[in-house]
CSV table of C-alpha atoms in Angstrom, one decimal:
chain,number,residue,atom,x,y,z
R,1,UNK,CA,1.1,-7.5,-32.4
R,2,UNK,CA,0.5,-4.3,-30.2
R,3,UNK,CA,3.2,-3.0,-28.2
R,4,UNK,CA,1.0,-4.1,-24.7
R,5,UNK,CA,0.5,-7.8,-26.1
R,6,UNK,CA,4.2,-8.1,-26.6
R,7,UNK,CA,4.9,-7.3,-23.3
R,8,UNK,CA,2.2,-9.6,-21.9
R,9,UNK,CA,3.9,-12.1,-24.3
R,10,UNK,CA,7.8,-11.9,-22.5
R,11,UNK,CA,5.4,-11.4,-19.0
R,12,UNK,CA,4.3,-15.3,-19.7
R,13,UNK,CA,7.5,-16.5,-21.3
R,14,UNK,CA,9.4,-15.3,-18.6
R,15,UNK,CA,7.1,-17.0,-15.9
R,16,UNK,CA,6.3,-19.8,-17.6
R,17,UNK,CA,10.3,-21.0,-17.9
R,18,UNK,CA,10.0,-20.9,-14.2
R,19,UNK,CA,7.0,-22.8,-13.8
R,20,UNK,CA,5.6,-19.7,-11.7
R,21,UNK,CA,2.2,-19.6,-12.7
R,22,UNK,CA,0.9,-21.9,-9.5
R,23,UNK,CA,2.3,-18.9,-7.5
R,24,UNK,CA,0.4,-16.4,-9.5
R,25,UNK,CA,-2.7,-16.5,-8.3
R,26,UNK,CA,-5.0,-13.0,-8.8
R,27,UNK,CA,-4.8,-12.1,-5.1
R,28,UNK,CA,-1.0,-12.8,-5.0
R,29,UNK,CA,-0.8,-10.7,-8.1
R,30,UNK,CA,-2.5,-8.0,-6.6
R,31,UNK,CA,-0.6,-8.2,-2.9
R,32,UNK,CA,3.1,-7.9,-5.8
R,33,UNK,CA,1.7,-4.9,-7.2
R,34,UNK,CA,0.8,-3.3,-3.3
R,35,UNK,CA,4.8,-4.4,-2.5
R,36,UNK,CA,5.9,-2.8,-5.5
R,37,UNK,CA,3.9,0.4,-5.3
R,38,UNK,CA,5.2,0.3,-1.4
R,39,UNK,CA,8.9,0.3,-3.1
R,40,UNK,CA,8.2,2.8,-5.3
R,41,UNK,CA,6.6,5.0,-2.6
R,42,UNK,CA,9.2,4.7,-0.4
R,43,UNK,CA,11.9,6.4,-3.4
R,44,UNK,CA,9.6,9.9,-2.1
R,45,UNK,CA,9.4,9.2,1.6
R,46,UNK,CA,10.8,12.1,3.7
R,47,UNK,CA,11.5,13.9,-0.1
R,48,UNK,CA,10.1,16.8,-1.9
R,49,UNK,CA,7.9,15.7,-4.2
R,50,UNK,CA,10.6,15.9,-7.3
R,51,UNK,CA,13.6,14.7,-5.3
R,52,UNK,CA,13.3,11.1,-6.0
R,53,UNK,CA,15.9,9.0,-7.9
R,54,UNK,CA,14.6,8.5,-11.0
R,55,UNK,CA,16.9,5.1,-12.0
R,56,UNK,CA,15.3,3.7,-8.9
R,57,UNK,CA,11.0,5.0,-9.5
R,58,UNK,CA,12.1,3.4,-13.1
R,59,UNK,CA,12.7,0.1,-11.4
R,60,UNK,CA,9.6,0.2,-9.5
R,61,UNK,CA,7.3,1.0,-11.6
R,62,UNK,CA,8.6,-1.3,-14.5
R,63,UNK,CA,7.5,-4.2,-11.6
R,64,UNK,CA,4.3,-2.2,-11.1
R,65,UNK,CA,3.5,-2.9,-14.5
R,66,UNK,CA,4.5,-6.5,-15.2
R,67,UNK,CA,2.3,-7.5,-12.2
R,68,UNK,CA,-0.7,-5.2,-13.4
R,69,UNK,CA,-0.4,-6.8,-16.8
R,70,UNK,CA,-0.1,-10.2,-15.7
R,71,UNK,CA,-2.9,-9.4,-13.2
R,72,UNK,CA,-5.0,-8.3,-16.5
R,73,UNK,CA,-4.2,-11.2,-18.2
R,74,UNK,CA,-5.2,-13.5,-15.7
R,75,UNK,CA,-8.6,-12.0,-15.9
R,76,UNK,CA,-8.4,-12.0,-19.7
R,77,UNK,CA,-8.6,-7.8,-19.8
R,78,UNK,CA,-7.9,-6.2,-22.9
R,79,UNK,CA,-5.5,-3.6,-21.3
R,80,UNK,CA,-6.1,-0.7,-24.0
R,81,UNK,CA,-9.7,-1.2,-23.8
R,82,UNK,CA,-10.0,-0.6,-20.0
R,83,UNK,CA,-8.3,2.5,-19.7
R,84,UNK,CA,-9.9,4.3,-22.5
R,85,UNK,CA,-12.9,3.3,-20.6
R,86,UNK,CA,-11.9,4.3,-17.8
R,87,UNK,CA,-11.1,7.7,-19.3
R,88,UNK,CA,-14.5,8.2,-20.9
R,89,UNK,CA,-15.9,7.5,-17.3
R,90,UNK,CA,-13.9,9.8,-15.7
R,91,UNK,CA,-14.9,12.4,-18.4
R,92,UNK,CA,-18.4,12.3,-17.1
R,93,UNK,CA,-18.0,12.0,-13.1
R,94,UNK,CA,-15.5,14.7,-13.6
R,95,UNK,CA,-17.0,17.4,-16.0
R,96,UNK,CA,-14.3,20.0,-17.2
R,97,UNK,CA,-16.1,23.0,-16.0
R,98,UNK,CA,-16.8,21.6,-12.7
R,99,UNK,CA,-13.7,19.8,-12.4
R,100,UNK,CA,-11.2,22.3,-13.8
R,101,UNK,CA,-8.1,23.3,-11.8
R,102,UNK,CA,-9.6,21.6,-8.4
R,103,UNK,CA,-8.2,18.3,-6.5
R,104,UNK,CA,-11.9,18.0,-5.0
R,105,UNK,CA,-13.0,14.0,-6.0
R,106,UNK,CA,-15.5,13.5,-7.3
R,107,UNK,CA,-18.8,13.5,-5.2
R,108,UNK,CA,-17.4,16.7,-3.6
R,109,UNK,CA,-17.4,19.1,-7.0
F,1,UNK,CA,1.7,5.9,-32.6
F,2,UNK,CA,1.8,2.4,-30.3
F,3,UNK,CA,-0.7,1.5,-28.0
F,4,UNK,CA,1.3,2.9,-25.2
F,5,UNK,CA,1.7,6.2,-26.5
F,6,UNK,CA,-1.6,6.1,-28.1
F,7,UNK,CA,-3.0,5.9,-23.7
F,8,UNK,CA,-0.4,8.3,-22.3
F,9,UNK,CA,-1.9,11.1,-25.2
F,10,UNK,CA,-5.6,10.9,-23.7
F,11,UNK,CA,-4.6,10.6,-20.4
F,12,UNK,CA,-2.7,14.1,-20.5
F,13,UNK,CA,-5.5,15.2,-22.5
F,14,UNK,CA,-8.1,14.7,-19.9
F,15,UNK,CA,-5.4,16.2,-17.6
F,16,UNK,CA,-4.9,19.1,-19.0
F,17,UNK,CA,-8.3,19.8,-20.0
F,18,UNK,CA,-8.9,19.8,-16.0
F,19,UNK,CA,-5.6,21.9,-15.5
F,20,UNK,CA,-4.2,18.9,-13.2
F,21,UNK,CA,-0.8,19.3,-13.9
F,22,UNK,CA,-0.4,21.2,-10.9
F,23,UNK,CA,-1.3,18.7,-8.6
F,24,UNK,CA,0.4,15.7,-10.5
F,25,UNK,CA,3.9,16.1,-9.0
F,26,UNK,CA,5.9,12.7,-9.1
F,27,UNK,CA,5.4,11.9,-5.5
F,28,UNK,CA,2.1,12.5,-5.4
F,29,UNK,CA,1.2,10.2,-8.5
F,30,UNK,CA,3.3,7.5,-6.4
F,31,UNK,CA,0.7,8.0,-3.6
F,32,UNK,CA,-2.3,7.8,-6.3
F,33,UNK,CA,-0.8,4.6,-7.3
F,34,UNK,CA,-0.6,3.3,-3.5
F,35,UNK,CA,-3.9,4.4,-3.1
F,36,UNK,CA,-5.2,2.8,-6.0
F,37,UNK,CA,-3.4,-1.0,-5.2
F,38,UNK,CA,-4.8,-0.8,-2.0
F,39,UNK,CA,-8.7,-0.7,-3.5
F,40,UNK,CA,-7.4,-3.5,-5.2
F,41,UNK,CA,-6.0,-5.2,-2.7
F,42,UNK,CA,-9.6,-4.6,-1.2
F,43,UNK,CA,-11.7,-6.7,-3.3
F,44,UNK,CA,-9.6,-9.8,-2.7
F,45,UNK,CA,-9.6,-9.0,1.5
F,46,UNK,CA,-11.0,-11.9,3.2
F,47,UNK,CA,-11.4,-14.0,0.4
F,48,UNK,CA,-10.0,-17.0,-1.5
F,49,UNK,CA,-7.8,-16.2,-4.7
F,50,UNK,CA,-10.0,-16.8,-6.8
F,51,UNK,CA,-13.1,-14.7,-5.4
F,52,UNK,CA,-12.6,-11.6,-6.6
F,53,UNK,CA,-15.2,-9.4,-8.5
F,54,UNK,CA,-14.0,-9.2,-12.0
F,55,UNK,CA,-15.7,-5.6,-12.9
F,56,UNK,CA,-14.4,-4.2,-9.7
F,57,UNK,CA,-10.8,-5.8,-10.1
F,58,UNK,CA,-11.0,-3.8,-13.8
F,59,UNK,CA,-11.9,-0.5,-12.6
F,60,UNK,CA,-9.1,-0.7,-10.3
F,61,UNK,CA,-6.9,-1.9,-12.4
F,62,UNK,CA,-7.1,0.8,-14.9
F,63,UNK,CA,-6.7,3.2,-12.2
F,64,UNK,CA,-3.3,1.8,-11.5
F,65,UNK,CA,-2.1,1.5,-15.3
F,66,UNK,CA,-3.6,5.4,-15.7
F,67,UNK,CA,-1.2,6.6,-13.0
F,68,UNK,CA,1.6,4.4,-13.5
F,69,UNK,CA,1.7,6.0,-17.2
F,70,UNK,CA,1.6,9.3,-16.3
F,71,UNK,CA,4.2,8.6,-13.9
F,72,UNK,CA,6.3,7.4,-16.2
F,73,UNK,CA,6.0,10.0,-18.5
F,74,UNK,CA,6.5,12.8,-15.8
F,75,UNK,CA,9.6,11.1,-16.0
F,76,UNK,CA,9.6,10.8,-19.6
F,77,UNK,CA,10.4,6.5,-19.3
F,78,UNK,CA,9.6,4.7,-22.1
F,79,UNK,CA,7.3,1.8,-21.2
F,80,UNK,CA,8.0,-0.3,-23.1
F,81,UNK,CA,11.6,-0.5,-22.5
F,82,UNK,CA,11.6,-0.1,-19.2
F,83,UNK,CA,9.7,-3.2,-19.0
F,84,UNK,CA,11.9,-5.4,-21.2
F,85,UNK,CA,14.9,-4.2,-19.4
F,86,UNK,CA,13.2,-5.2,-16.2
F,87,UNK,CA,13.0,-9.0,-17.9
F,88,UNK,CA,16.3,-8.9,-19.1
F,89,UNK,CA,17.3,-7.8,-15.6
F,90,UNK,CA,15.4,-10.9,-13.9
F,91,UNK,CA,16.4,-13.2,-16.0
F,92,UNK,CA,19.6,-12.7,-14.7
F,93,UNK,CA,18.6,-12.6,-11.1
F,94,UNK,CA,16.1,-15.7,-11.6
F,95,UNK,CA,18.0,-18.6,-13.5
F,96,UNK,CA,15.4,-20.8,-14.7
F,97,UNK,CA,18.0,-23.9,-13.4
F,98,UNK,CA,17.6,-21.9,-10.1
F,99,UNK,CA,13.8,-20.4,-9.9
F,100,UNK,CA,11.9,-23.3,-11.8
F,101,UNK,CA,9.7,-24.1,-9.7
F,102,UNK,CA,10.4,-21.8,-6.7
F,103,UNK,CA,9.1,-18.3,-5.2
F,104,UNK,CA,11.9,-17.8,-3.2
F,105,UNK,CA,13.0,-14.4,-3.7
F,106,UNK,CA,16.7,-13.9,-6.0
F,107,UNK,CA,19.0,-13.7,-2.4
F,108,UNK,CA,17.7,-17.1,-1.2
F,109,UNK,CA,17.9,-19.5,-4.3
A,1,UNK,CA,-4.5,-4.7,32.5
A,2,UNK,CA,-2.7,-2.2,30.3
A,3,UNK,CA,-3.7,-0.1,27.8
A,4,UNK,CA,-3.0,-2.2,24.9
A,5,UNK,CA,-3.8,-5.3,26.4
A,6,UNK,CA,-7.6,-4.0,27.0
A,7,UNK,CA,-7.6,-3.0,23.3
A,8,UNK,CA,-7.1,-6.3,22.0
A,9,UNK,CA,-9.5,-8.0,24.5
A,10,UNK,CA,-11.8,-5.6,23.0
A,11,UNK,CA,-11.0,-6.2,19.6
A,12,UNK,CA,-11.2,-10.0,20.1
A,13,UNK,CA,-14.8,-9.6,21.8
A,14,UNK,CA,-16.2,-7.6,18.7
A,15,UNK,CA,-14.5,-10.3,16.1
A,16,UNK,CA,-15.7,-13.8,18.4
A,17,UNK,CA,-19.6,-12.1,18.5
A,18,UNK,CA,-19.4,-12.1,14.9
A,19,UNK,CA,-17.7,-15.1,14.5
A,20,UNK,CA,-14.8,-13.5,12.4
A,21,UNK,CA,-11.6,-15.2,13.5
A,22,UNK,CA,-12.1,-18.0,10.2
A,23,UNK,CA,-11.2,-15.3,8.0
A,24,UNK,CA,-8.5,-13.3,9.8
A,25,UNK,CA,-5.8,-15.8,8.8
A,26,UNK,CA,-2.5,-13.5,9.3
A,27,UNK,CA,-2.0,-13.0,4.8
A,28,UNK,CA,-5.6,-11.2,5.1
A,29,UNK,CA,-4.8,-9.5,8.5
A,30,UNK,CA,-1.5,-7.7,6.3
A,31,UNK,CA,-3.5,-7.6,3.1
A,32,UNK,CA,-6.5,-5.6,5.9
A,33,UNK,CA,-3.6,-3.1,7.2
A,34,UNK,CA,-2.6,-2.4,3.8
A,35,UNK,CA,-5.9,-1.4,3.0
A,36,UNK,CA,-6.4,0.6,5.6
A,37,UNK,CA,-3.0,2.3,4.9
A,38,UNK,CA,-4.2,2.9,1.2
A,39,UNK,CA,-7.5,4.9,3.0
A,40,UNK,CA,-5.4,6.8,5.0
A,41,UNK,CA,-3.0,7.9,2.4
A,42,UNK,CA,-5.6,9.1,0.2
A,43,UNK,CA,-6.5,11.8,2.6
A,44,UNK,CA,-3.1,13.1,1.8
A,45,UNK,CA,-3.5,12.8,-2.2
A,46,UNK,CA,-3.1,16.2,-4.1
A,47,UNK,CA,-2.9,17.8,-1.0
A,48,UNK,CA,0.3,19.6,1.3
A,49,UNK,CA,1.4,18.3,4.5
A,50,UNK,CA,-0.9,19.0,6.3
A,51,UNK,CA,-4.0,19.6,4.7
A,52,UNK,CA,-5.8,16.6,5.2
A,53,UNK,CA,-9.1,16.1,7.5
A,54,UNK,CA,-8.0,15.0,11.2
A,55,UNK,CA,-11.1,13.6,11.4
A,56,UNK,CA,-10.9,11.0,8.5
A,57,UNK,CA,-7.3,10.6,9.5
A,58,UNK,CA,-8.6,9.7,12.9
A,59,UNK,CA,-10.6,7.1,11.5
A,60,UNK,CA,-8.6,5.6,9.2
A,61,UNK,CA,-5.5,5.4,11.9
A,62,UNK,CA,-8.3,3.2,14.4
A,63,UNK,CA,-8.7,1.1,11.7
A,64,UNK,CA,-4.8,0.4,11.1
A,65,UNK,CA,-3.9,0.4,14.8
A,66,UNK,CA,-6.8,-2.5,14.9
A,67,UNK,CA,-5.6,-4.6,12.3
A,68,UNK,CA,-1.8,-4.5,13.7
A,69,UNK,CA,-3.0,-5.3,16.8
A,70,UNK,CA,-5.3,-7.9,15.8
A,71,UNK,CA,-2.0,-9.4,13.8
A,72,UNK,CA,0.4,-9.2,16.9
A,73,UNK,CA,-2.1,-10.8,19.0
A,74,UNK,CA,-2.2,-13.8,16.1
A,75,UNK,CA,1.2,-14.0,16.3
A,76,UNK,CA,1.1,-13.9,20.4
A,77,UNK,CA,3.4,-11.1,20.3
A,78,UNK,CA,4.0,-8.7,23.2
A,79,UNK,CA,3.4,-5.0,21.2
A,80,UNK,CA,5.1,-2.8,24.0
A,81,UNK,CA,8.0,-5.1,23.6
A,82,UNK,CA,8.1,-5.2,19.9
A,83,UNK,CA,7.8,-1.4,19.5
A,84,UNK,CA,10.8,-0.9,22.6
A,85,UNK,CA,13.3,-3.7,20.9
A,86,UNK,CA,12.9,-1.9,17.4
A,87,UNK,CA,13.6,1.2,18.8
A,88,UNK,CA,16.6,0.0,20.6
A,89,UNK,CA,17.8,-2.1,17.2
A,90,UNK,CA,17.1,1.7,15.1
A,91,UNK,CA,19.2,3.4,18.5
A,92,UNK,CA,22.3,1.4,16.7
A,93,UNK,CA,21.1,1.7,13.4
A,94,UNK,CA,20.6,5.5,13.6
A,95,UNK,CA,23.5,6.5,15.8
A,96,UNK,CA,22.9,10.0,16.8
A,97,UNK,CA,26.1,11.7,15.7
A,98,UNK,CA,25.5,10.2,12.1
A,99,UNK,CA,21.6,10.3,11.5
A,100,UNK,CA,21.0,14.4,13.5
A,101,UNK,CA,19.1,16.4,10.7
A,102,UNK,CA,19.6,13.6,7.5
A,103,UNK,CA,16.4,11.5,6.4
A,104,UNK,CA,18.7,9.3,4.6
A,105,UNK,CA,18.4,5.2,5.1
A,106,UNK,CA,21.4,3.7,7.7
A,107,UNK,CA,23.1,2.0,4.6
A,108,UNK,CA,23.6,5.4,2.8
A,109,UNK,CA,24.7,7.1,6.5
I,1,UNK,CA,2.1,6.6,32.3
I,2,UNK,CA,-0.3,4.5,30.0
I,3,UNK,CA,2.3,1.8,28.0
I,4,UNK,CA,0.8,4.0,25.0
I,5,UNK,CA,1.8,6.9,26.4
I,6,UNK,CA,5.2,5.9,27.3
I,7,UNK,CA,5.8,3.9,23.7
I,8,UNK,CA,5.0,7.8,22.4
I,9,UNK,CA,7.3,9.4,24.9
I,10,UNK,CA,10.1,6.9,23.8
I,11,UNK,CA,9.6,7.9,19.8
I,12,UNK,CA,9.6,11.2,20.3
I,13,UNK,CA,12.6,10.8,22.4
I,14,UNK,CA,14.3,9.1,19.5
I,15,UNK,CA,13.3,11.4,16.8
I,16,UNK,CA,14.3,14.3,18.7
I,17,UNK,CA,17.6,13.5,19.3
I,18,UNK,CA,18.1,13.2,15.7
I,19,UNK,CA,16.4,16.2,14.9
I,20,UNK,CA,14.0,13.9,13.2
I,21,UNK,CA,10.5,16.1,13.5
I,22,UNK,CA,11.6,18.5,10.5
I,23,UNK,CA,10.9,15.3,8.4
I,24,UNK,CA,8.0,14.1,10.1
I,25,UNK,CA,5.0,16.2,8.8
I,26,UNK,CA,1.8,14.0,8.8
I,27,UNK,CA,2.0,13.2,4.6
I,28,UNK,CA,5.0,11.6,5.0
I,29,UNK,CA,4.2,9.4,8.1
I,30,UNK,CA,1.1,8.3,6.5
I,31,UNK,CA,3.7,7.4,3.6
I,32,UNK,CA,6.0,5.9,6.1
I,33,UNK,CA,3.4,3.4,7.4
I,34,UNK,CA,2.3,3.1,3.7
I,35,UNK,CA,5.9,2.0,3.1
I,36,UNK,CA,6.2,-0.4,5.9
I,37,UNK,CA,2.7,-2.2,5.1
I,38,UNK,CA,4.2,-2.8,2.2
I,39,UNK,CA,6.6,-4.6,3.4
I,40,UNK,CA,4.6,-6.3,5.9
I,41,UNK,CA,2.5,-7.1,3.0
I,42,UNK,CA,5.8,-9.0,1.3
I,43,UNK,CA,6.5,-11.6,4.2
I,44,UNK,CA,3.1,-13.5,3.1
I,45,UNK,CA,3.7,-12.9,-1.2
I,46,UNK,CA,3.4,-16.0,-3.0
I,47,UNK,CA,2.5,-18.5,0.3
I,48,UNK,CA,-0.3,-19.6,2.4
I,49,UNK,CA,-1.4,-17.7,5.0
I,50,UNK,CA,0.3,-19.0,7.6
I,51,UNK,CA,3.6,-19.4,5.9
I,52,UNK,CA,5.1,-16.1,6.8
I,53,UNK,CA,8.1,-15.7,9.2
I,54,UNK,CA,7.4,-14.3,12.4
I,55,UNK,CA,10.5,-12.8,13.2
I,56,UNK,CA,10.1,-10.5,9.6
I,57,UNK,CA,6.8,-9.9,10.5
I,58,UNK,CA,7.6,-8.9,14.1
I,59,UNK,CA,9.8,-6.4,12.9
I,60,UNK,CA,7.8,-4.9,10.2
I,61,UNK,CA,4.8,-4.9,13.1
I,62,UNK,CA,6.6,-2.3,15.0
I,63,UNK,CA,7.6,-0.1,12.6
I,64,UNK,CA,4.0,0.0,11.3
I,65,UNK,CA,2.9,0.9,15.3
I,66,UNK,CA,5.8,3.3,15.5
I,67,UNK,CA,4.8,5.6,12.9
I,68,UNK,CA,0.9,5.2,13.4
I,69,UNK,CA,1.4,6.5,16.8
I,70,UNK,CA,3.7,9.1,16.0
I,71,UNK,CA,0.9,10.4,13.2
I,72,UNK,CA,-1.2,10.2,16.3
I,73,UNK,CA,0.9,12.0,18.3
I,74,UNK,CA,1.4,14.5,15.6
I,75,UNK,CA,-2.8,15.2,15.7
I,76,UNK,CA,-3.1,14.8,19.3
I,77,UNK,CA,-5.2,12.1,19.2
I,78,UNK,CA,-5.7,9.5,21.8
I,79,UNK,CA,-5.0,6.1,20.6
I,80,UNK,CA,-7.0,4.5,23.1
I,81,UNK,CA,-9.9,6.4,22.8
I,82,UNK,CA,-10.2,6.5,19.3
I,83,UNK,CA,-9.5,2.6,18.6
I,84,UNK,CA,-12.5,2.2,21.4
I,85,UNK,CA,-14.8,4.9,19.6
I,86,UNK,CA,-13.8,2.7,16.2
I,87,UNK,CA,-15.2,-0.4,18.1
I,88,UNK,CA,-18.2,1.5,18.9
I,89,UNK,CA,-18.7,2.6,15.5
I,90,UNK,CA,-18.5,-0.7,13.8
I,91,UNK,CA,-20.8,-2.6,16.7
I,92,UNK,CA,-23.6,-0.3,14.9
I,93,UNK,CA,-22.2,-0.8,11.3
I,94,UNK,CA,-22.1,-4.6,11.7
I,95,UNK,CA,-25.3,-5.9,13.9
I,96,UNK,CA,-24.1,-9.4,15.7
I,97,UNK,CA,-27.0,-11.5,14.1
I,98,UNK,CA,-26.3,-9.5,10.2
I,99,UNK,CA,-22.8,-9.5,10.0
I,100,UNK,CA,-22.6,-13.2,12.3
I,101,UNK,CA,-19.9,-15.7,10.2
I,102,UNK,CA,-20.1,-13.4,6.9
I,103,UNK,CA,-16.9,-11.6,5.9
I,104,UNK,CA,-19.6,-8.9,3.5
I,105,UNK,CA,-18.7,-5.4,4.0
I,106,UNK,CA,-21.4,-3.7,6.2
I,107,UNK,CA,-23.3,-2.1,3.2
I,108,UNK,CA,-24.1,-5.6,1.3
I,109,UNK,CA,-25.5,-6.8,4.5
């Protein structure tokens, strides 16, 4: 078992001892990962942009990711598989000799 | 290599190759990820749970797992055990006698 | 009729033509703020303080001022009030002598 | 004095008397309201959605309108006007008898 399907694995043991999966609905699942990712944020607010406490941003963002795996597996998303896709889309929207060493997105290179 | 580490290598590949680096300070990562949950968030806007576009929800899910990874290894986190201390940690907070049953957040029950 | 009262009458015209109100429930009033937060944020994305395009900012700021006051008026709630109690509540919660030149949170003053 | 005006005058009275503005660059208030959608965003997690509490969502209301008009304040832009020219914009964007009792985003109309 891969290291993302074990975690998915403790994600579903953990909710399912609590009889939470009537609560976790996609769209619920996607407003968790919004709150979390507004916690996390709010570890840089008024900071520089290394100045955060990192025990906290490691709190946040270990909630970001159980409720973007849960989210995945709801939808039945092999996790792995949709970011190296990702990636090899990204390769071509962003060539490297367009898109080297500039923040520009994409349909402004 | 795991799975995890197998996704952080390419996406600091593709980074580099693009000499990002220098814009992928820890706060602003935390942004990417806000900005990222919030076109999530979008496809489910004014819609029931269940209604959301499954190749859109994917897109925009990778996006968040991309960023959330290179977060975390800005920070040099190990996923994987960030994650299972984060169970450990709610398991704790969320008594299954307690939270069967229950979305009431850990200072209510 | 004041200012922000003529905004939401406004508002409230432009949703009723279109027969809008059945899906701005308040959860996809929030979800529609946080998505228009996520917009505006991105302007900031790899970018200093105050690089981003006023104009977009403009745009994006409308739509959140919109949605929030779309929400208060679901909720019947008076928004000059709301806005002058909080900053009264943050006058006791920020006392001058203890918050002058920190950013930190009033349970870390 | 427009109540918008004088809700301005009032935040800026409060930040300056804690020597606030040093913090407030335009990134970090579109953080700030980022943050507090967020938690907005939590009062309706996991229920229906009309199950939130109005006194949490009151309060996380005004914070949201507190720093959205300071970020306008910080571009000089007039909240009234640009809320109205947003109205304009999206009477052309969404046509009465195409966008009539469909929640579609203006281009799938």
């Amino acid at each position: 078992m891969s290291d993302i399907e074990l975690l998915i694995d403790k994600l579903i043991q953990f909710r399912d001892a609590r009889d939470w999966e009537q609560f976790h609905n996609p769209k619920d699942l996607a407003l968790a990962i919004n709150v979390e990712a507004g916690e996390l944020l709010e570890q840089f607010l008024w900071k520089s942009p290394e100045e955060a406490n990192k025990e906290k941003v490691k709190e946040e963002l270990a909630d970001i990711f159980a409720f973007a795996l849960l989210l995945a597996h709801k939808y039945e998303l092999d996790v792995k598989q949709i970011i190296l896709e990702k990636i090899a889309a990204n390769d071509l929207k962003y060539p490297v000799d367009k898109a080297k060493g500039t923040a520009k997105k994409y349909d402004e290179l």
